Coordinates of C-alpha atoms and ligand atoms in Angstrom, one line a residue:
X1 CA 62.1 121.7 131.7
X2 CA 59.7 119.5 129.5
X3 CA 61.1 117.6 126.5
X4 CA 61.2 119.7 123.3
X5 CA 59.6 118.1 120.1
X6 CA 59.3 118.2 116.4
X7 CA 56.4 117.3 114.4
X8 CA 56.0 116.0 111.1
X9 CA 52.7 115.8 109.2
X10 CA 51.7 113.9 106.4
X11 CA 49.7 116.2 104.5
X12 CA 48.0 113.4 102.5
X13 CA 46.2 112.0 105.1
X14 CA 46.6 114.9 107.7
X15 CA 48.4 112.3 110.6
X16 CA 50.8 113.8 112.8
X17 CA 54.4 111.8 114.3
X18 CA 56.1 113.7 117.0
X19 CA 59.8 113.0 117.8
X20 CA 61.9 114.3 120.6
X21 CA 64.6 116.8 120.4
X22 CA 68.7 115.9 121.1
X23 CA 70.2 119.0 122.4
X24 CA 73.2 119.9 121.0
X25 CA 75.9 121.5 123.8
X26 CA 76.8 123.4 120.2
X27 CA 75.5 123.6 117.1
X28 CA 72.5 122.5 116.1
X29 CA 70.4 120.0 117.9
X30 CA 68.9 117.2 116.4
X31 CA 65.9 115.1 116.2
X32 CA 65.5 111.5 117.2
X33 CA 63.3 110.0 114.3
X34 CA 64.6 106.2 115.0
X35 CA 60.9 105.2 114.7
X36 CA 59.8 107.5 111.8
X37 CA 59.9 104.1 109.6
X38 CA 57.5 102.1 112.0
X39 CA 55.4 105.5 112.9
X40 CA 55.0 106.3 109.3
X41 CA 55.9 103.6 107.2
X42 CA 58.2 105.8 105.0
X43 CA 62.0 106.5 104.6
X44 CA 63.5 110.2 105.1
X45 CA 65.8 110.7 102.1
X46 CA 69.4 112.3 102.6
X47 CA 71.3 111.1 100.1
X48 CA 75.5 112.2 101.4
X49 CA 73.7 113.1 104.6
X50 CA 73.6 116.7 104.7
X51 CA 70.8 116.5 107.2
X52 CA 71.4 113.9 108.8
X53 CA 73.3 113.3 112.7
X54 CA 74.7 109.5 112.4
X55 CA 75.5 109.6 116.5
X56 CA 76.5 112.0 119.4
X57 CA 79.7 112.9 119.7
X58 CA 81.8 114.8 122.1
X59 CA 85.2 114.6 120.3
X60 CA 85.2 117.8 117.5
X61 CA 82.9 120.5 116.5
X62 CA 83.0 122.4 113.1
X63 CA 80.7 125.6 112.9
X64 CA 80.4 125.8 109.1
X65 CA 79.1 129.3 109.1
X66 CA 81.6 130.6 111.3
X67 CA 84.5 128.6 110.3
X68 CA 85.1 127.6 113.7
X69 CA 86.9 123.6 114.6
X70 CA 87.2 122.8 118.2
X71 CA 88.8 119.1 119.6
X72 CA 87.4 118.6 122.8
X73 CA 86.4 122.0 123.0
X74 CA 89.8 123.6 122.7
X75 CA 90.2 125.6 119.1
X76 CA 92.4 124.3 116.6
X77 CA 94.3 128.0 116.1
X78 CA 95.0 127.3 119.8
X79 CA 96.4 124.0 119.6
X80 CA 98.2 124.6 116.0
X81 CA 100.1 127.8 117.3
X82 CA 100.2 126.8 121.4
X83 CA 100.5 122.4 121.2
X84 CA 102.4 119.7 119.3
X85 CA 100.2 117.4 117.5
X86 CA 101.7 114.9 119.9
X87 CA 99.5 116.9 122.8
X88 CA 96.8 116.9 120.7
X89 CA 96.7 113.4 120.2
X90 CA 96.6 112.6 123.8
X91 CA 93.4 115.2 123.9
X92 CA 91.8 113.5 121.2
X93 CA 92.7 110.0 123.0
X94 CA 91.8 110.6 126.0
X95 CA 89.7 114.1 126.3
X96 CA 92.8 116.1 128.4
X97 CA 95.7 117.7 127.3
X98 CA 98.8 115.6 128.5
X99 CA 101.0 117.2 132.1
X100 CA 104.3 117.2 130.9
X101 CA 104.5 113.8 132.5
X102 CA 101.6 112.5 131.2
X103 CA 103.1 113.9 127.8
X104 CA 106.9 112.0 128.1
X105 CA 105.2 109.2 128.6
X106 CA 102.8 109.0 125.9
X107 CA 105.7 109.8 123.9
X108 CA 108.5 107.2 125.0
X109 CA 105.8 104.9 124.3
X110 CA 105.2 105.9 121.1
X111 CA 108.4 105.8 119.8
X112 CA 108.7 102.2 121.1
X113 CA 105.4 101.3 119.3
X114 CA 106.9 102.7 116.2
X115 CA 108.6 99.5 115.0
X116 CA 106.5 97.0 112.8
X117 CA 106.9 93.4 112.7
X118 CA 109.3 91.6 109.9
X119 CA 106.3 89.5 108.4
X120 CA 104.5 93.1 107.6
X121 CA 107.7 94.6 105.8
X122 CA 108.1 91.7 103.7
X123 CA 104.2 92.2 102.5
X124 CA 105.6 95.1 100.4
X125 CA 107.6 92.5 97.6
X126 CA 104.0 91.7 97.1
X127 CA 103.5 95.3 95.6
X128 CA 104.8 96.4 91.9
X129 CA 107.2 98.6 92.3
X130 CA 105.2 102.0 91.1
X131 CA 102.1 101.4 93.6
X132 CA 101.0 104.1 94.7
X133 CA 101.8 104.4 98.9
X134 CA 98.2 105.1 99.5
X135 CA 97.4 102.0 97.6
X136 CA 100.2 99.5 100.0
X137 CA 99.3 101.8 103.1
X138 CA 96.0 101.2 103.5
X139 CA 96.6 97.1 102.4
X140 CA 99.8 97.3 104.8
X141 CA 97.3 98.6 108.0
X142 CA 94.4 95.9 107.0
X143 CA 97.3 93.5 107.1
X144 CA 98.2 95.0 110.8
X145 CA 95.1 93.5 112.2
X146 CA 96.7 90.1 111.7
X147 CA 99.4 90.8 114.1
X148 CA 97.4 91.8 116.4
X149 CA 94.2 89.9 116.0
X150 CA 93.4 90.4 120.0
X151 CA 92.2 93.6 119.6
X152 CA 88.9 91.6 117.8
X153 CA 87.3 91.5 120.8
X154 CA 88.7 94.8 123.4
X155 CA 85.8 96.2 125.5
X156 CA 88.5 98.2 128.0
X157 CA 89.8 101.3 128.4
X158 CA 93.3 100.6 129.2
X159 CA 92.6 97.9 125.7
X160 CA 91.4 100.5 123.8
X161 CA 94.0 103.1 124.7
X162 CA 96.9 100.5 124.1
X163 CA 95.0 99.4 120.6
X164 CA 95.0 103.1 119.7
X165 CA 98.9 104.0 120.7
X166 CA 100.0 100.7 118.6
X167 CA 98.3 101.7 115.4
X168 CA 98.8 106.0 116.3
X169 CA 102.8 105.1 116.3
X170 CA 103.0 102.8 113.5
X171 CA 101.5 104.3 110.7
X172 CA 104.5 107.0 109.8
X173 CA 106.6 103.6 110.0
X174 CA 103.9 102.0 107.4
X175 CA 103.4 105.1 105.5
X176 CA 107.5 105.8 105.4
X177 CA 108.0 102.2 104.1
X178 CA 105.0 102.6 101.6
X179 CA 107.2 105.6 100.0
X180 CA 110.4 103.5 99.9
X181 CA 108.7 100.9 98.4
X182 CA 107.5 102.9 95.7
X183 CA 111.4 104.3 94.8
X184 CA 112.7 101.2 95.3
X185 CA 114.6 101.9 98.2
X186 CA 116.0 100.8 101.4
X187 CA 113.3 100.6 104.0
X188 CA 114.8 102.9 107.3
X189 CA 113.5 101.5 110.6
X190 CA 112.4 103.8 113.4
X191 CA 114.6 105.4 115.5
X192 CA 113.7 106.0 118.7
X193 CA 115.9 109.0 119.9
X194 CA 113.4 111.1 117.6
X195 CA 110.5 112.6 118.2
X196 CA 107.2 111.5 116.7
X197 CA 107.1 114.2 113.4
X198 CA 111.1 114.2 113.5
X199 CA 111.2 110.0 112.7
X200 CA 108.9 110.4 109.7
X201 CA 111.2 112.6 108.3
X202 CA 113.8 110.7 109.3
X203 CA 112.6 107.3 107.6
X204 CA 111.6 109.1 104.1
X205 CA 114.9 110.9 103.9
X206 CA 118.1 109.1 105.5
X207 CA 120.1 106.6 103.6
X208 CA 120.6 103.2 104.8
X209 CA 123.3 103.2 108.0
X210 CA 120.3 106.2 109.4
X211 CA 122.8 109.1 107.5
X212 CA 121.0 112.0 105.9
X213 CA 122.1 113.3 102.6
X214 CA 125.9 114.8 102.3
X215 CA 126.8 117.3 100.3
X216 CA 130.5 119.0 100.0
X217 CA 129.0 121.7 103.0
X218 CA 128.5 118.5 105.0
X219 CA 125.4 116.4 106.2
X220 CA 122.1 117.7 105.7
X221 CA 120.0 117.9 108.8
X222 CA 115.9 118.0 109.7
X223 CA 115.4 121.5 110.1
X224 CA 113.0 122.5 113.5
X225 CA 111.0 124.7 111.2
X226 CA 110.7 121.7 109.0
X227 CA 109.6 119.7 112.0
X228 CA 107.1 122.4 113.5
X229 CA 105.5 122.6 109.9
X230 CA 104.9 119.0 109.4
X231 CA 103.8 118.7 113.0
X232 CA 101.0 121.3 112.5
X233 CA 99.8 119.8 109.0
X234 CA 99.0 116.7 111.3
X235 CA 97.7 118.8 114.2
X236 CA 95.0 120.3 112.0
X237 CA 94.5 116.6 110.3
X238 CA 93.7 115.4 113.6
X239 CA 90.0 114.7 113.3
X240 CA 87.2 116.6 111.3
X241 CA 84.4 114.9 113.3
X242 CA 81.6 112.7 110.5
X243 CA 83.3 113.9 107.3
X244 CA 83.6 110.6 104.7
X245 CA 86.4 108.4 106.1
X246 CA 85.3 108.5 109.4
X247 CA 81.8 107.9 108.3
X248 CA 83.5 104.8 107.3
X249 CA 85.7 104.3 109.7
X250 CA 82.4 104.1 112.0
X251 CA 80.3 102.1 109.4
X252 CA 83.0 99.1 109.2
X253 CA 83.1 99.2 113.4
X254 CA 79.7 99.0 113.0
X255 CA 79.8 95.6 112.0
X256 CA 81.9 94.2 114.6
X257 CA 85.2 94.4 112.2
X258 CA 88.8 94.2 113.5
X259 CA 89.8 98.1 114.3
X260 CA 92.7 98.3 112.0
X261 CA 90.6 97.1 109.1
X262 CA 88.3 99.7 109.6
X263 CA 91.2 102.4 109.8
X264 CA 92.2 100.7 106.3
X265 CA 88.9 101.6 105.4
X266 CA 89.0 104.8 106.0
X267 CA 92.4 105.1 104.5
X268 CA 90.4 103.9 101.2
X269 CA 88.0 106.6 101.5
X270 CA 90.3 109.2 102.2
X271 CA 92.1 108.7 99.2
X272 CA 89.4 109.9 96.6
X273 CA 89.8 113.1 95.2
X274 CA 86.9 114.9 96.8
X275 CA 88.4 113.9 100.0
X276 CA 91.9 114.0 101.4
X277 CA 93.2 112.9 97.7
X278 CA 92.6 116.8 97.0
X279 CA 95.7 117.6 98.5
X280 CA 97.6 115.6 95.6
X281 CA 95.2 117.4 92.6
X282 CA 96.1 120.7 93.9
X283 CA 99.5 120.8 93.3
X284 CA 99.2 118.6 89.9
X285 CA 96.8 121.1 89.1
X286 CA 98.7 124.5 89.9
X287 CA 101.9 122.6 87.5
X288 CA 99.0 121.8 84.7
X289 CA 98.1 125.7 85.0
X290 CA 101.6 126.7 84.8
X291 CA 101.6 130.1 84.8
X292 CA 99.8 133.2 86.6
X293 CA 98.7 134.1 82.8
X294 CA 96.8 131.0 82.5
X295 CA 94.8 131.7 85.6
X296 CA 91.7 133.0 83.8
X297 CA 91.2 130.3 81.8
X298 CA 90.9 127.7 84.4
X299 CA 88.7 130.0 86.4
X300 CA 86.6 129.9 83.3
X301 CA 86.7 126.0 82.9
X302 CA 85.7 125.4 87.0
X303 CA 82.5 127.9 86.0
X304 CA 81.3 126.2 83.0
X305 CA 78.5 124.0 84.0
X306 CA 79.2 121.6 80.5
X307 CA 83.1 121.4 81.9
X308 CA 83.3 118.9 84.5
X309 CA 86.7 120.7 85.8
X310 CA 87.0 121.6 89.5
X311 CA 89.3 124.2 91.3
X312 CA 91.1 121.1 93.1
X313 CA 91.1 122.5 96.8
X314 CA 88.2 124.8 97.0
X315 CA 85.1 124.5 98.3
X316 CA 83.8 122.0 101.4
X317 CA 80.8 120.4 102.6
X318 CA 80.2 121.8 105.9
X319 CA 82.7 125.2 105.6
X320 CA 80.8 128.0 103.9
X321 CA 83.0 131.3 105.1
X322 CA 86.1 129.8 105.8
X323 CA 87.8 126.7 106.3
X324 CA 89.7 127.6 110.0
X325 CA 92.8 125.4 109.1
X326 CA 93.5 126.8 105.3
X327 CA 93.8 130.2 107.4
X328 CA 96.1 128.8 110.1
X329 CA 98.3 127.4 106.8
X330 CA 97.9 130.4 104.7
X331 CA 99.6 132.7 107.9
X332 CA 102.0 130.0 107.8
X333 CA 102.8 130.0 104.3
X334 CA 103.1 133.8 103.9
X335 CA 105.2 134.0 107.0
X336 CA 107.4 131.1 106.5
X337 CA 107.8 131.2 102.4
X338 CA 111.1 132.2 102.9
X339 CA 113.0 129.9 105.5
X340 CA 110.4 127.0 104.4
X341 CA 111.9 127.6 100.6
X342 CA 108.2 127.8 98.5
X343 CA 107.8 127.3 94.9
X344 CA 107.4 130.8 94.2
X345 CA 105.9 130.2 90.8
X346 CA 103.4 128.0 92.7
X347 CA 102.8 130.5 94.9
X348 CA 102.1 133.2 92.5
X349 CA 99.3 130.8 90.3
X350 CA 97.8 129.9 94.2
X351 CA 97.5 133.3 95.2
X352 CA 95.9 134.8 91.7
X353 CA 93.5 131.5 91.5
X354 CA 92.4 132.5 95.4
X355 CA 92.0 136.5 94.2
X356 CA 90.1 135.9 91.7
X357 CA 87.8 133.2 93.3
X358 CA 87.0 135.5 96.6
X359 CA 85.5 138.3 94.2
X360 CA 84.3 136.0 92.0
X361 CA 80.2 135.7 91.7
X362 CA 80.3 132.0 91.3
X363 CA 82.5 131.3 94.0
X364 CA 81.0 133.9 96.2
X365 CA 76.9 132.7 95.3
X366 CA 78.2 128.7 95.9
X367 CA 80.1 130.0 99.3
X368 CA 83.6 128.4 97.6
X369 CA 87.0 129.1 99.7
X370 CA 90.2 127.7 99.4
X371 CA 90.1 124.5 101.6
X372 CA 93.2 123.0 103.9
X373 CA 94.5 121.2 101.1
X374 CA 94.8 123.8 98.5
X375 CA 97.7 125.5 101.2
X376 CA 98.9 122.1 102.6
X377 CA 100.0 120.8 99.1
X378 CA 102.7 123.9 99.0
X379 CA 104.0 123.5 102.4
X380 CA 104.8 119.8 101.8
X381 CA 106.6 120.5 98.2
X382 CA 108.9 122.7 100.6
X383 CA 109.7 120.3 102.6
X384 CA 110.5 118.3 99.7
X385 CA 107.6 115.3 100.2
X386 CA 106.6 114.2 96.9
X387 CA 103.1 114.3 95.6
X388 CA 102.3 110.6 95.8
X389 CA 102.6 111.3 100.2
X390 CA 100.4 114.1 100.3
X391 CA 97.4 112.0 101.2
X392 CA 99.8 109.5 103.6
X393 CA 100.4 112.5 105.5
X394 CA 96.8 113.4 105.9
X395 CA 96.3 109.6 106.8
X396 CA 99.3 109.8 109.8
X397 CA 97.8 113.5 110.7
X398 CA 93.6 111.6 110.8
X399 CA 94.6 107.7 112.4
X400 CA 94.0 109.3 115.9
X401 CA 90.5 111.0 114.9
X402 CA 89.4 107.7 113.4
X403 CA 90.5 105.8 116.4
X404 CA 89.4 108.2 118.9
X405 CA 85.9 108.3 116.7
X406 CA 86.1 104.0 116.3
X407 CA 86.4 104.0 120.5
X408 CA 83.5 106.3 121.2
X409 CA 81.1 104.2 118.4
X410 CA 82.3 101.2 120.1
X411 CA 81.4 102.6 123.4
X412 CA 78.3 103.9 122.4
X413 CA 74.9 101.9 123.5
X414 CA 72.9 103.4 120.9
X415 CA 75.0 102.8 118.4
X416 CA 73.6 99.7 115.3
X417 CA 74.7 97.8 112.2
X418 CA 74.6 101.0 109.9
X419 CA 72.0 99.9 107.9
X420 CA 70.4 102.3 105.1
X421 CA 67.3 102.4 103.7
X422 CA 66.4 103.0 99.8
X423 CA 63.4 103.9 97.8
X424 CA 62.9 101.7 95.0
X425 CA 62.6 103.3 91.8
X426 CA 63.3 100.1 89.1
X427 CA 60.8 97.9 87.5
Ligands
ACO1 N1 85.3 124.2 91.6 C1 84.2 124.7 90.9 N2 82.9 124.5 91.3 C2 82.7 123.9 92.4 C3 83.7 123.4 93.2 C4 85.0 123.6 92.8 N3 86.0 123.1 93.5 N4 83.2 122.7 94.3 C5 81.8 122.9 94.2 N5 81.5 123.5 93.0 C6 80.2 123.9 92.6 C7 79.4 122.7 92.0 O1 79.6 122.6 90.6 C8 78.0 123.1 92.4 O2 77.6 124.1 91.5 P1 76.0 124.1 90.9 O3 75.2 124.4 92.2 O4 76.0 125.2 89.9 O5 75.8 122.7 90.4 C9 78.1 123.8 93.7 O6 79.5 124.3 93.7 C10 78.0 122.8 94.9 O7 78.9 121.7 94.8 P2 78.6 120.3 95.4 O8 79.5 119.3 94.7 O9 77.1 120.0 95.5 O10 79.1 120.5 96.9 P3 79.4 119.4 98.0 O11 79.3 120.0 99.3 O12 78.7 118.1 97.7 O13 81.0 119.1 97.7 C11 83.3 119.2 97.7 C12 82.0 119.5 98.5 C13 83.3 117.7 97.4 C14 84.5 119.4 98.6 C15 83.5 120.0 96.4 O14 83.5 121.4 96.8 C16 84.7 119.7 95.6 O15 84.6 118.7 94.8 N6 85.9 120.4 95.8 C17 87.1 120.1 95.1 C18 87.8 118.9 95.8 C19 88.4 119.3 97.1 O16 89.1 120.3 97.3 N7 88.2 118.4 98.1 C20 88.7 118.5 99.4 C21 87.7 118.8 100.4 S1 88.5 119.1 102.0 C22 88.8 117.6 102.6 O17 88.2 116.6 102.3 C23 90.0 117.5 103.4

């Protein structure tokens, strides 16, 4: 079959570039203008990319229009409802799901890697005491790359895969620590006779001597349910393919950077409030509403064009029907509200903010739907993780997209110094 092409013309002076297609195995395909510049001597313009392919990639697709997200091809309702995020972690890795083998394996060696070294817990008396844990997290994981300077220079597989296990198992440990620090408490090491999800439970909750709380019924313990929540909120974390942190995450490889400082990268960029920091301004927002009564006039505010107020966890960049994982949570939520112990009040304000936007003109014209983080926010005030670890949790859920993501750039032969261009518009 001959090569597909796509030409552009310059209607000025009537010349004509021609640029070869990039299939796509789904989606849409793209096309190669590397040379446009040289052909052409002018610059495409994208500013936030919203046309533009960065690299091939073979780890997730999203299908905006039909709300479908796949990791390595499987769907994410599939792996949310039928695999722990522990499986899905190994898929992302590795591009198989685990045997169950493969699986205890990939497990015993995560809990092993869980542990962090002294010199990194003493960072945190660096800190004030109210930093916020997104703030030490991402300095605590840039500070990681210290302690394991080696992986500078990894070209590997079984380098890469190890790289990628230490910093997959350590971040609860980081992000658990970057919590405690911020109450002033006792850090609680790992402990290895729990699993993955379990242990960062475990190190934001127990009290020093690894005892959960006591009351006069006796010891309070990690529910399963609690566990299986928790563990799905990563699964559907897990990667989002070139969304803005792992833009980052790739644009700091790009440049030959230390792996872990480019994951502290993208923990930077995660934490704005367009991004994963939404999960955070959802629930802040729902309290600031405070009652179902008050609905319509925030509704009001997020249309006003002169009223730069948002509806904190709706709309999305690439979703524009549904976003697959606010369903998956939404099922949860309704199904669970009861044993998971919702904030009914909450829940009322959520679900009359969501009615009115889905039969609302303005949300319907701008294609605006509640996004993962305006369900996720709910789940995690159940399981009684406070505000300031919403976006640490997204960041323990995402370190094994960005890594997978930070492999396949490095492996990548076409991949360069991410460079942009500009057009010049001063004096
Ligand atoms: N509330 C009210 N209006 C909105 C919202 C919202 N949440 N989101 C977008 N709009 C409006 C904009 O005002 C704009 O209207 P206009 O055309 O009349 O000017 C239109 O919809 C398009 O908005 P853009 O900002 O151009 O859309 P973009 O794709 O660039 O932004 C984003 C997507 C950042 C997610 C945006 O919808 C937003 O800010 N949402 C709230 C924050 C949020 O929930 N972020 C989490 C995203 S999911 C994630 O990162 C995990």
């Amino acid at each position: 079959m001959s090569q597909k092409t796509f030409t552009v013309t310059n209607d000025q002076t009537g010349e004509k570039y021609t640029y070869p297609v990039i299939e796509a195995t789904r989606g849409p395909s793209g096309i190669d203008m590397r040379t446009f510049y040289k052909d052409s001597g002018h610059f495409s313009f994208d500013p936030g990319f919203t046309s533009t392919a960065s690299c091939r990639s073979e780890i997730t697709f999203i299908d905006g229009e039909k709300g479908e997200l796949r990791y390595r091809g499987i769907p994410i309702e599939t792996l949310a409802t039928e695999h722990t995020y522990l499986e899905t972690c190994y898929l992302l890795l590795t591009g198989k799901l685990p045997h169950r083998d493969e699986l205890v394996d990939f497990d015993f060696e995560l809990r092993h890697r869980s542990f962090v070294h002294e010199g990194l817990k003493n960072l945190f008396d660096a800190f004030p005491q109210d930093a916020h844990p997104m703030s030490t997290l991402s300095s605590a994981v840039a500070a990681l790359s210290s302690f394991y300077f080696e992986h500078l220079t990894i070209d590997e597989e079984a380098e890469y895969q190890e790289m990628a296990r230490r910093i997959i198992a350590k971040i609860p440990t980081i992000a658990a620590f970057s919590y405690r620090h911020s109450r002033g408490i006792p850090f609680i090491y790992p402990d290895i006779g729990r699993s993955f999800t379990e242990n960062f439970l475990y190190m934001m909750r127990a009290y020093p001597g690894g005892k959960m709380h006591i009351t006069k019924e006796g010891e309070n313990t990690i529910r399963p349910i609690e566990i299986e929540a928790l563990d799905t909120i990563f699964t559907l974390h897990a990667d989002h393919e070139q969304n803005a942190s792992t833009t980052t995450v790739r644009s700091v490889a790009s440049t030959g950077a230390h792996p872990y400082v480019a994951i502290s990268a993208g923990i930077s960029a995660l934490w704005g409030r367009a991004h994963g920091g939404a999960n955070e301004s959802v629930i802040e927002q729902l309290k600031m509403i405070g009652s179902v009564e008050n609905v319509d006039k925030f509704i009001a505010k997020a249309k006003d064009p002169d009223d730069p107020f948002r509806l904190m966890g709706f709309g999305h960049r690439v979703y524009k029907n549904f976003d697959p994982r606010a369903q998956i949570l939404k099922r949860y939520q309704d199904n669970l509200k009861e044993e998971l112990g919702l904030d009914s009040n909450l829940m009322q304000i959520a679900s009359r903010i969501e009615e009115i936007a889905l039969n609302d003109d303005y949300f319907i014209e701008r294609k605006l739907y509640p996004n993962i983080d305006f369900y996720s926010g709910l789940i995690l005030t159940a399981l009684g993780i406070p505000r300031s670890m919403f976006t640490p949790i997204f960041v323990i859920g995402r370190t094994v997209g960005w890594i997978s993501q930070w492999i396949e750039f490095k492996k990548d032969s076409d991949q360069k110094i991410v460079r942009p261009r500009q057009i010049y518009t001063g004096p």
